[in-house]
Amino acid sequence: QVQLVESGGGLVQAGDSLRLSCAASGRTFSLYAMAWFRQAPGKEREFVVGISATGGMVYYVDSVKGRFTISRDNAKNTVYLQMNSLKPEDTAVYYCAVSVSFGFGTYYIPRNPSEYTDWGQGTQVTISS
């Protein structure tokens, strides 16, 4: 049981930046693999970046690599997604998710939505051209 609440979405212009936050409560999210996903209208939910439960390994999809940065503040039980050089194709609802199936001692970063057990409600990110 992990409650996740995303915030920080909004409407910005192409080339601008945005910082998303995901505040967690309940189980300590740092003990499990977690990720950011996004879903654009008419499209499947897409993996953006994930973190392994152990070792802090990170994997970004090619479309955001070099532009997005994930970070964690364990004291605040919060994960962030810094989004720079935003493009119209980044427009989507962004979700944070945790997989309690891949806990402490694992280095695997799940990429499929079905591998995640707890989800936030999502925050809308809209990029104008």
mmCIF file with all atom_site columns, C-alpha atoms in Angstrom:
data_model
loop_
_atom_site.group_PDB
_atom_site.id
_atom_site.type_symbol
_atom_site.label_atom_id
_atom_site.label_alt_id
_atom_site.label_comp_id
_atom_site.label_asym_id
_atom_site.label_entity_id
_atom_site.label_seq_id
_atom_site.pdbx_PDB_ins_code
_atom_site.Cartn_x
_atom_site.Cartn_y
_atom_site.Cartn_z
_atom_site.occupancy
_atom_site.B_iso_or_equiv
_atom_site.pdbx_formal_charge
_atom_site.auth_seq_id
_atom_site.auth_comp_id
_atom_site.auth_asym_id
_atom_site.auth_atom_id
_atom_site.pdbx_PDB_model_num
ATOM 1   C CA . GLN A 1 1   ? 0.000  0.000  0.000   1.00 0.00 ? 1   GLN A CA 1
ATOM 2   C CA . VAL A 1 2   ? 1.540  3.227  -1.263  1.00 0.00 ? 2   VAL A CA 1
ATOM 3   C CA . GLN A 1 3   ? -0.413 6.406  -1.868  1.00 0.00 ? 3   GLN A CA 1
ATOM 4   C CA . LEU A 1 4   ? 1.070  8.586  -4.610  1.00 0.00 ? 4   LEU A CA 1
ATOM 5   C CA . VAL A 1 5   ? 0.040  12.133 -5.504  1.00 0.00 ? 5   VAL A CA 1
ATOM 6   C CA . GLU A 1 6   ? 1.496  13.911 -8.530  1.00 0.00 ? 6   GLU A CA 1
ATOM 7   C CA . SER A 1 7   ? 1.640  17.664 -8.898  1.00 0.00 ? 7   SER A CA 1
ATOM 8   C CA . GLY A 1 8   ? 3.417  20.345 -10.907 1.00 0.00 ? 8   GLY A CA 1
ATOM 9   C CA . GLY A 1 9   ? 1.807  19.872 -14.284 1.00 0.00 ? 9   GLY A CA 1
ATOM 10  C CA . GLY A 1 10  ? 0.608  22.769 -16.368 1.00 0.00 ? 10  GLY A CA 1
ATOM 11  C CA . LEU A 1 11  ? 0.714  24.561 -19.699 1.00 0.00 ? 11  LEU A CA 1
ATOM 12  C CA . VAL A 1 12  ? 4.076  25.792 -20.978 1.00 0.00 ? 12  VAL A CA 1
ATOM 13  C CA . GLN A 1 13  ? 5.643  26.661 -24.310 1.00 0.00 ? 13  GLN A CA 1
ATOM 14  C CA . ALA A 1 14  ? 8.001  24.475 -26.296 1.00 0.00 ? 14  ALA A CA 1
ATOM 15  C CA . GLY A 1 15  ? 11.544 24.824 -25.008 1.00 0.00 ? 15  GLY A CA 1
ATOM 16  C CA . ASP A 1 16  ? 10.389 25.666 -21.500 1.00 0.00 ? 16  ASP A CA 1
ATOM 17  C CA . SER A 1 17  ? 10.837 23.602 -18.342 1.00 0.00 ? 17  SER A CA 1
ATOM 18  C CA . LEU A 1 18  ? 8.555  22.005 -15.794 1.00 0.00 ? 18  LEU A CA 1
ATOM 19  C CA . ARG A 1 19  ? 9.139  20.107 -12.568 1.00 0.00 ? 19  ARG A CA 1
ATOM 20  C CA . LEU A 1 20  ? 6.782  17.355 -11.509 1.00 0.00 ? 20  LEU A CA 1
ATOM 21  C CA . SER A 1 21  ? 6.532  16.048 -7.964  1.00 0.00 ? 21  SER A CA 1
ATOM 22  C CA . CYS A 1 22  ? 5.259  12.748 -6.639  1.00 0.00 ? 22  CYS A CA 1
ATOM 23  C CA . ALA A 1 23  ? 4.586  12.677 -2.922  1.00 0.00 ? 23  ALA A CA 1
ATOM 24  C CA . ALA A 1 24  ? 4.278  9.239  -1.339  1.00 0.00 ? 24  ALA A CA 1
ATOM 25  C CA . SER A 1 25  ? 2.719  8.073  1.892   1.00 0.00 ? 25  SER A CA 1
ATOM 26  C CA . GLY A 1 26  ? 2.265  4.692  3.498   1.00 0.00 ? 26  GLY A CA 1
ATOM 27  C CA . ARG A 1 27  ? 4.996  2.249  2.582   1.00 0.00 ? 27  ARG A CA 1
ATOM 28  C CA . THR A 1 28  ? 8.434  3.726  1.982   1.00 0.00 ? 28  THR A CA 1
ATOM 29  C CA . PHE A 1 29  ? 8.737  4.121  -1.778  1.00 0.00 ? 29  PHE A CA 1
ATOM 30  C CA . SER A 1 30  ? 12.542 4.060  -1.674  1.00 0.00 ? 30  SER A CA 1
ATOM 31  C CA . LEU A 1 31  ? 12.410 0.327  -0.937  1.00 0.00 ? 31  LEU A CA 1
ATOM 32  C CA . TYR A 1 32  ? 10.790 -0.459 -4.274  1.00 0.00 ? 32  TYR A CA 1
ATOM 33  C CA . ALA A 1 33  ? 11.230 0.088  -7.970  1.00 0.00 ? 33  ALA A CA 1
ATOM 34  C CA . MET A 1 34  ? 9.331  3.108  -9.217  1.00 0.00 ? 34  MET A CA 1
ATOM 35  C CA . ALA A 1 35  ? 8.804  5.022  -12.414 1.00 0.00 ? 35  ALA A CA 1
ATOM 36  C CA . TRP A 1 36  ? 7.183  7.864  -14.272 1.00 0.00 ? 36  TRP A CA 1
ATOM 37  C CA . PHE A 1 37  ? 4.773  7.007  -17.065 1.00 0.00 ? 37  PHE A CA 1
ATOM 38  C CA . ARG A 1 38  ? 2.814  9.215  -19.427 1.00 0.00 ? 38  ARG A CA 1
ATOM 39  C CA . GLN A 1 39  ? -0.271 8.768  -21.535 1.00 0.00 ? 39  GLN A CA 1
ATOM 40  C CA . ALA A 1 40  ? -1.231 10.995 -24.444 1.00 0.00 ? 40  ALA A CA 1
ATOM 41  C CA . PRO A 1 41  ? -4.759 11.078 -25.893 1.00 0.00 ? 41  PRO A CA 1
ATOM 42  C CA . GLY A 1 42  ? -5.430 7.982  -27.972 1.00 0.00 ? 42  GLY A CA 1
ATOM 43  C CA . LYS A 1 43  ? -2.169 6.322  -26.998 1.00 0.00 ? 43  LYS A CA 1
ATOM 44  C CA . GLU A 1 44  ? -1.072 3.585  -24.629 1.00 0.00 ? 44  GLU A CA 1
ATOM 45  C CA . ARG A 1 45  ? 0.539  4.411  -21.330 1.00 0.00 ? 45  ARG A CA 1
ATOM 46  C CA . GLU A 1 46  ? 4.256  4.897  -21.990 1.00 0.00 ? 46  GLU A CA 1
ATOM 47  C CA . PHE A 1 47  ? 7.229  4.281  -19.723 1.00 0.00 ? 47  PHE A CA 1
ATOM 48  C CA . VAL A 1 48  ? 9.329  7.429  -19.312 1.00 0.00 ? 48  VAL A CA 1
ATOM 49  C CA . VAL A 1 49  ? 11.913 6.700  -16.618 1.00 0.00 ? 49  VAL A CA 1
ATOM 50  C CA . GLY A 1 50  ? 12.321 4.140  -13.857 1.00 0.00 ? 50  GLY A CA 1
ATOM 51  C CA . ILE A 1 51  ? 14.485 3.551  -10.787 1.00 0.00 ? 51  ILE A CA 1
ATOM 52  C CA . SER A 1 52  ? 15.480 0.190  -9.351  1.00 0.00 ? 52  SER A CA 1
ATOM 53  C CA . ALA A 1 53  ? 14.787 -0.668 -5.719  1.00 0.00 ? 53  ALA A CA 1
ATOM 54  C CA . THR A 1 54  ? 18.476 -1.173 -4.982  1.00 0.00 ? 54  THR A CA 1
ATOM 55  C CA . GLY A 1 55  ? 21.445 0.824  -6.235  1.00 0.00 ? 55  GLY A CA 1
ATOM 56  C CA . GLY A 1 56  ? 19.522 3.746  -7.683  1.00 0.00 ? 56  GLY A CA 1
ATOM 57  C CA . MET A 1 57  ? 19.850 2.492  -11.248 1.00 0.00 ? 57  MET A CA 1
ATOM 58  C CA . VAL A 1 58  ? 17.934 4.668  -13.696 1.00 0.00 ? 58  VAL A CA 1
ATOM 59  C CA . TYR A 1 59  ? 16.680 4.063  -17.201 1.00 0.00 ? 59  TYR A CA 1
ATOM 60  C CA . TYR A 1 60  ? 15.229 6.755  -19.489 1.00 0.00 ? 60  TYR A CA 1
ATOM 61  C CA . VAL A 1 61  ? 13.475 6.191  -22.766 1.00 0.00 ? 61  VAL A CA 1
ATOM 62  C CA . ASP A 1 62  ? 15.404 7.630  -25.708 1.00 0.00 ? 62  ASP A CA 1
ATOM 63  C CA . SER A 1 63  ? 12.826 10.313 -26.402 1.00 0.00 ? 63  SER A CA 1
ATOM 64  C CA . VAL A 1 64  ? 13.503 12.070 -23.077 1.00 0.00 ? 64  VAL A CA 1
ATOM 65  C CA . LYS A 1 65  ? 17.119 11.160 -22.426 1.00 0.00 ? 65  LYS A CA 1
ATOM 66  C CA . GLY A 1 66  ? 19.204 14.297 -21.991 1.00 0.00 ? 66  GLY A CA 1
ATOM 67  C CA . ARG A 1 67  ? 16.135 16.449 -21.344 1.00 0.00 ? 67  ARG A CA 1
ATOM 68  C CA . PHE A 1 68  ? 14.467 14.861 -18.314 1.00 0.00 ? 68  PHE A CA 1
ATOM 69  C CA . THR A 1 69  ? 16.066 14.142 -14.953 1.00 0.00 ? 69  THR A CA 1
ATOM 70  C CA . ILE A 1 70  ? 14.619 12.085 -12.121 1.00 0.00 ? 70  ILE A CA 1
ATOM 71  C CA . SER A 1 71  ? 15.598 12.732 -8.509  1.00 0.00 ? 71  SER A CA 1
ATOM 72  C CA . ARG A 1 72  ? 14.503 11.642 -5.047  1.00 0.00 ? 72  ARG A CA 1
ATOM 73  C CA . ASP A 1 73  ? 14.275 13.272 -1.658  1.00 0.00 ? 73  ASP A CA 1
ATOM 74  C CA . ASN A 1 74  ? 13.904 10.337 0.701   1.00 0.00 ? 74  ASN A CA 1
ATOM 75  C CA . ALA A 1 75  ? 13.494 12.592 3.733   1.00 0.00 ? 75  ALA A CA 1
ATOM 76  C CA . LYS A 1 76  ? 10.375 14.049 2.110   1.00 0.00 ? 76  LYS A CA 1
ATOM 77  C CA . ASN A 1 77  ? 9.348  10.731 0.550   1.00 0.00 ? 77  ASN A CA 1
ATOM 78  C CA . THR A 1 78  ? 9.082  12.546 -2.754  1.00 0.00 ? 78  THR A CA 1
ATOM 79  C CA . VAL A 1 79  ? 10.338 11.881 -6.261  1.00 0.00 ? 79  VAL A CA 1
ATOM 80  C CA . TYR A 1 80  ? 10.734 14.603 -8.885  1.00 0.00 ? 80  TYR A CA 1
ATOM 81  C CA . LEU A 1 81  ? 10.864 14.746 -12.647 1.00 0.00 ? 81  LEU A CA 1
ATOM 82  C CA . GLN A 1 82  ? 12.684 17.790 -14.005 1.00 0.00 ? 82  GLN A CA 1
ATOM 83  C CA . MET A 1 83  ? 11.605 18.298 -17.598 1.00 0.00 ? 83  MET A CA 1
ATOM 84  C CA . ASN A 1 84  ? 13.688 20.637 -19.764 1.00 0.00 ? 84  ASN A CA 1
ATOM 85  C CA . SER A 1 85  ? 13.542 21.575 -23.443 1.00 0.00 ? 85  SER A CA 1
ATOM 86  C CA . LEU A 1 86  ? 9.947  20.447 -23.569 1.00 0.00 ? 86  LEU A CA 1
ATOM 87  C CA . LYS A 1 87  ? 8.399  19.531 -26.897 1.00 0.00 ? 87  LYS A CA 1
ATOM 88  C CA . PRO A 1 88  ? 4.769  19.366 -28.002 1.00 0.00 ? 88  PRO A CA 1
ATOM 89  C CA . GLU A 1 89  ? 5.083  15.579 -28.198 1.00 0.00 ? 89  GLU A CA 1
ATOM 90  C CA . ASP A 1 90  ? 5.714  15.539 -24.440 1.00 0.00 ? 90  ASP A CA 1
ATOM 91  C CA . THR A 1 91  ? 2.087  16.543 -23.921 1.00 0.00 ? 91  THR A CA 1
ATOM 92  C CA . ALA A 1 92  ? 0.403  13.859 -21.821 1.00 0.00 ? 92  ALA A CA 1
ATOM 93  C CA . VAL A 1 93  ? -0.924 12.966 -18.422 1.00 0.00 ? 93  VAL A CA 1
ATOM 94  C CA . TYR A 1 94  ? 2.069  11.995 -16.311 1.00 0.00 ? 94  TYR A CA 1
ATOM 95  C CA . TYR A 1 95  ? 1.774  9.299  -13.649 1.00 0.00 ? 95  TYR A CA 1
ATOM 96  C CA . CYS A 1 96  ? 4.161  8.095  -10.987 1.00 0.00 ? 96  CYS A CA 1
ATOM 97  C CA . ALA A 1 97  ? 4.054  4.444  -10.016 1.00 0.00 ? 97  ALA A CA 1
ATOM 98  C CA . VAL A 1 98  ? 5.620  2.021  -7.560  1.00 0.00 ? 98  VAL A CA 1
ATOM 99  C CA . SER A 1 99  ? 6.199  -1.711 -7.922  1.00 0.00 ? 99  SER A CA 1
ATOM 100 C CA . VAL A 1 100 ? 6.197  -3.479 -4.572  1.00 0.00 ? 100 VAL A CA 1
ATOM 101 C CA . SER A 1 101 ? 6.904  -6.704 -6.489  1.00 0.00 ? 101 SER A CA 1
ATOM 102 C CA . PHE A 1 102 ? 10.493 -5.534 -7.025  1.00 0.00 ? 102 PHE A CA 1
ATOM 103 C CA . GLY A 1 103 ? 11.763 -4.548 -3.610  1.00 0.00 ? 103 GLY A CA 1
ATOM 104 C CA . PHE A 1 104 ? 14.982 -4.231 -1.700  1.00 0.00 ? 104 PHE A CA 1
ATOM 105 C CA . GLY A 1 105 ? 17.809 -6.273 -3.184  1.00 0.00 ? 105 GLY A CA 1
ATOM 106 C CA . THR A 1 106 ? 16.530 -6.167 -6.761  1.00 0.00 ? 106 THR A CA 1
ATOM 107 C CA . TYR A 1 107 ? 18.113 -4.188 -9.569  1.00 0.00 ? 107 TYR A CA 1
ATOM 108 C CA . TYR A 1 108 ? 15.405 -4.691 -12.166 1.00 0.00 ? 108 TYR A CA 1
ATOM 109 C CA . ILE A 1 109 ? 13.597 -1.665 -13.557 1.00 0.00 ? 109 ILE A CA 1
ATOM 110 C CA . PRO A 1 110 ? 10.119 -2.687 -14.724 1.00 0.00 ? 110 PRO A CA 1
ATOM 111 C CA . ARG A 1 111 ? 8.956  -0.975 -17.913 1.00 0.00 ? 111 ARG A CA 1
ATOM 112 C CA . ASN A 1 112 ? 5.477  -2.371 -18.366 1.00 0.00 ? 112 ASN A CA 1
ATOM 113 C CA . PRO A 1 113 ? 2.516  -0.729 -16.608 1.00 0.00 ? 113 PRO A CA 1
ATOM 114 C CA . SER A 1 114 ? 1.310  -4.165 -15.505 1.00 0.00 ? 114 SER A CA 1
ATOM 115 C CA . GLU A 1 115 ? 4.439  -4.595 -13.403 1.00 0.00 ? 115 GLU A CA 1
ATOM 116 C CA . TYR A 1 116 ? 3.539  -1.641 -11.176 1.00 0.00 ? 116 TYR A CA 1
ATOM 117 C CA . THR A 1 117 ? 1.192  -2.076 -8.246  1.00 0.00 ? 117 THR A CA 1
ATOM 118 C CA . ASP A 1 118 ? 0.407  1.478  -7.069  1.00 0.00 ? 118 ASP A CA 1
ATOM 119 C CA . TRP A 1 119 ? -0.334 4.580  -9.109  1.00 0.00 ? 119 TRP A CA 1
ATOM 120 C CA . GLY A 1 120 ? -0.886 8.264  -8.617  1.00 0.00 ? 120 GLY A CA 1
ATOM 121 C CA . GLN A 1 121 ? -3.858 10.073 -10.093 1.00 0.00 ? 121 GLN A CA 1
ATOM 122 C CA . GLY A 1 122 ? -1.803 11.783 -12.785 1.00 0.00 ? 122 GLY A CA 1
ATOM 123 C CA . THR A 1 123 ? -0.959 15.383 -13.609 1.00 0.00 ? 123 THR A CA 1
ATOM 124 C CA . GLN A 1 124 ? -1.565 17.026 -16.980 1.00 0.00 ? 124 GLN A CA 1
ATOM 125 C CA . VAL A 1 125 ? 1.402  18.410 -18.907 1.00 0.00 ? 125 VAL A CA 1
ATOM 126 C CA . THR A 1 126 ? 0.615  20.437 -22.016 1.00 0.00 ? 126 THR A CA 1
ATOM 127 C CA . ILE A 1 127 ? 3.284  21.899 -24.295 1.00 0.00 ? 127 ILE A CA 1
ATOM 128 C CA . SER A 1 128 ? 2.305  24.497 -26.872 1.00 0.00 ? 128 SER A CA 1
ATOM 129 C CA . SER A 1 129 ? 4.323  24.944 -30.054 1.00 0.00 ? 129 SER A CA 1
#
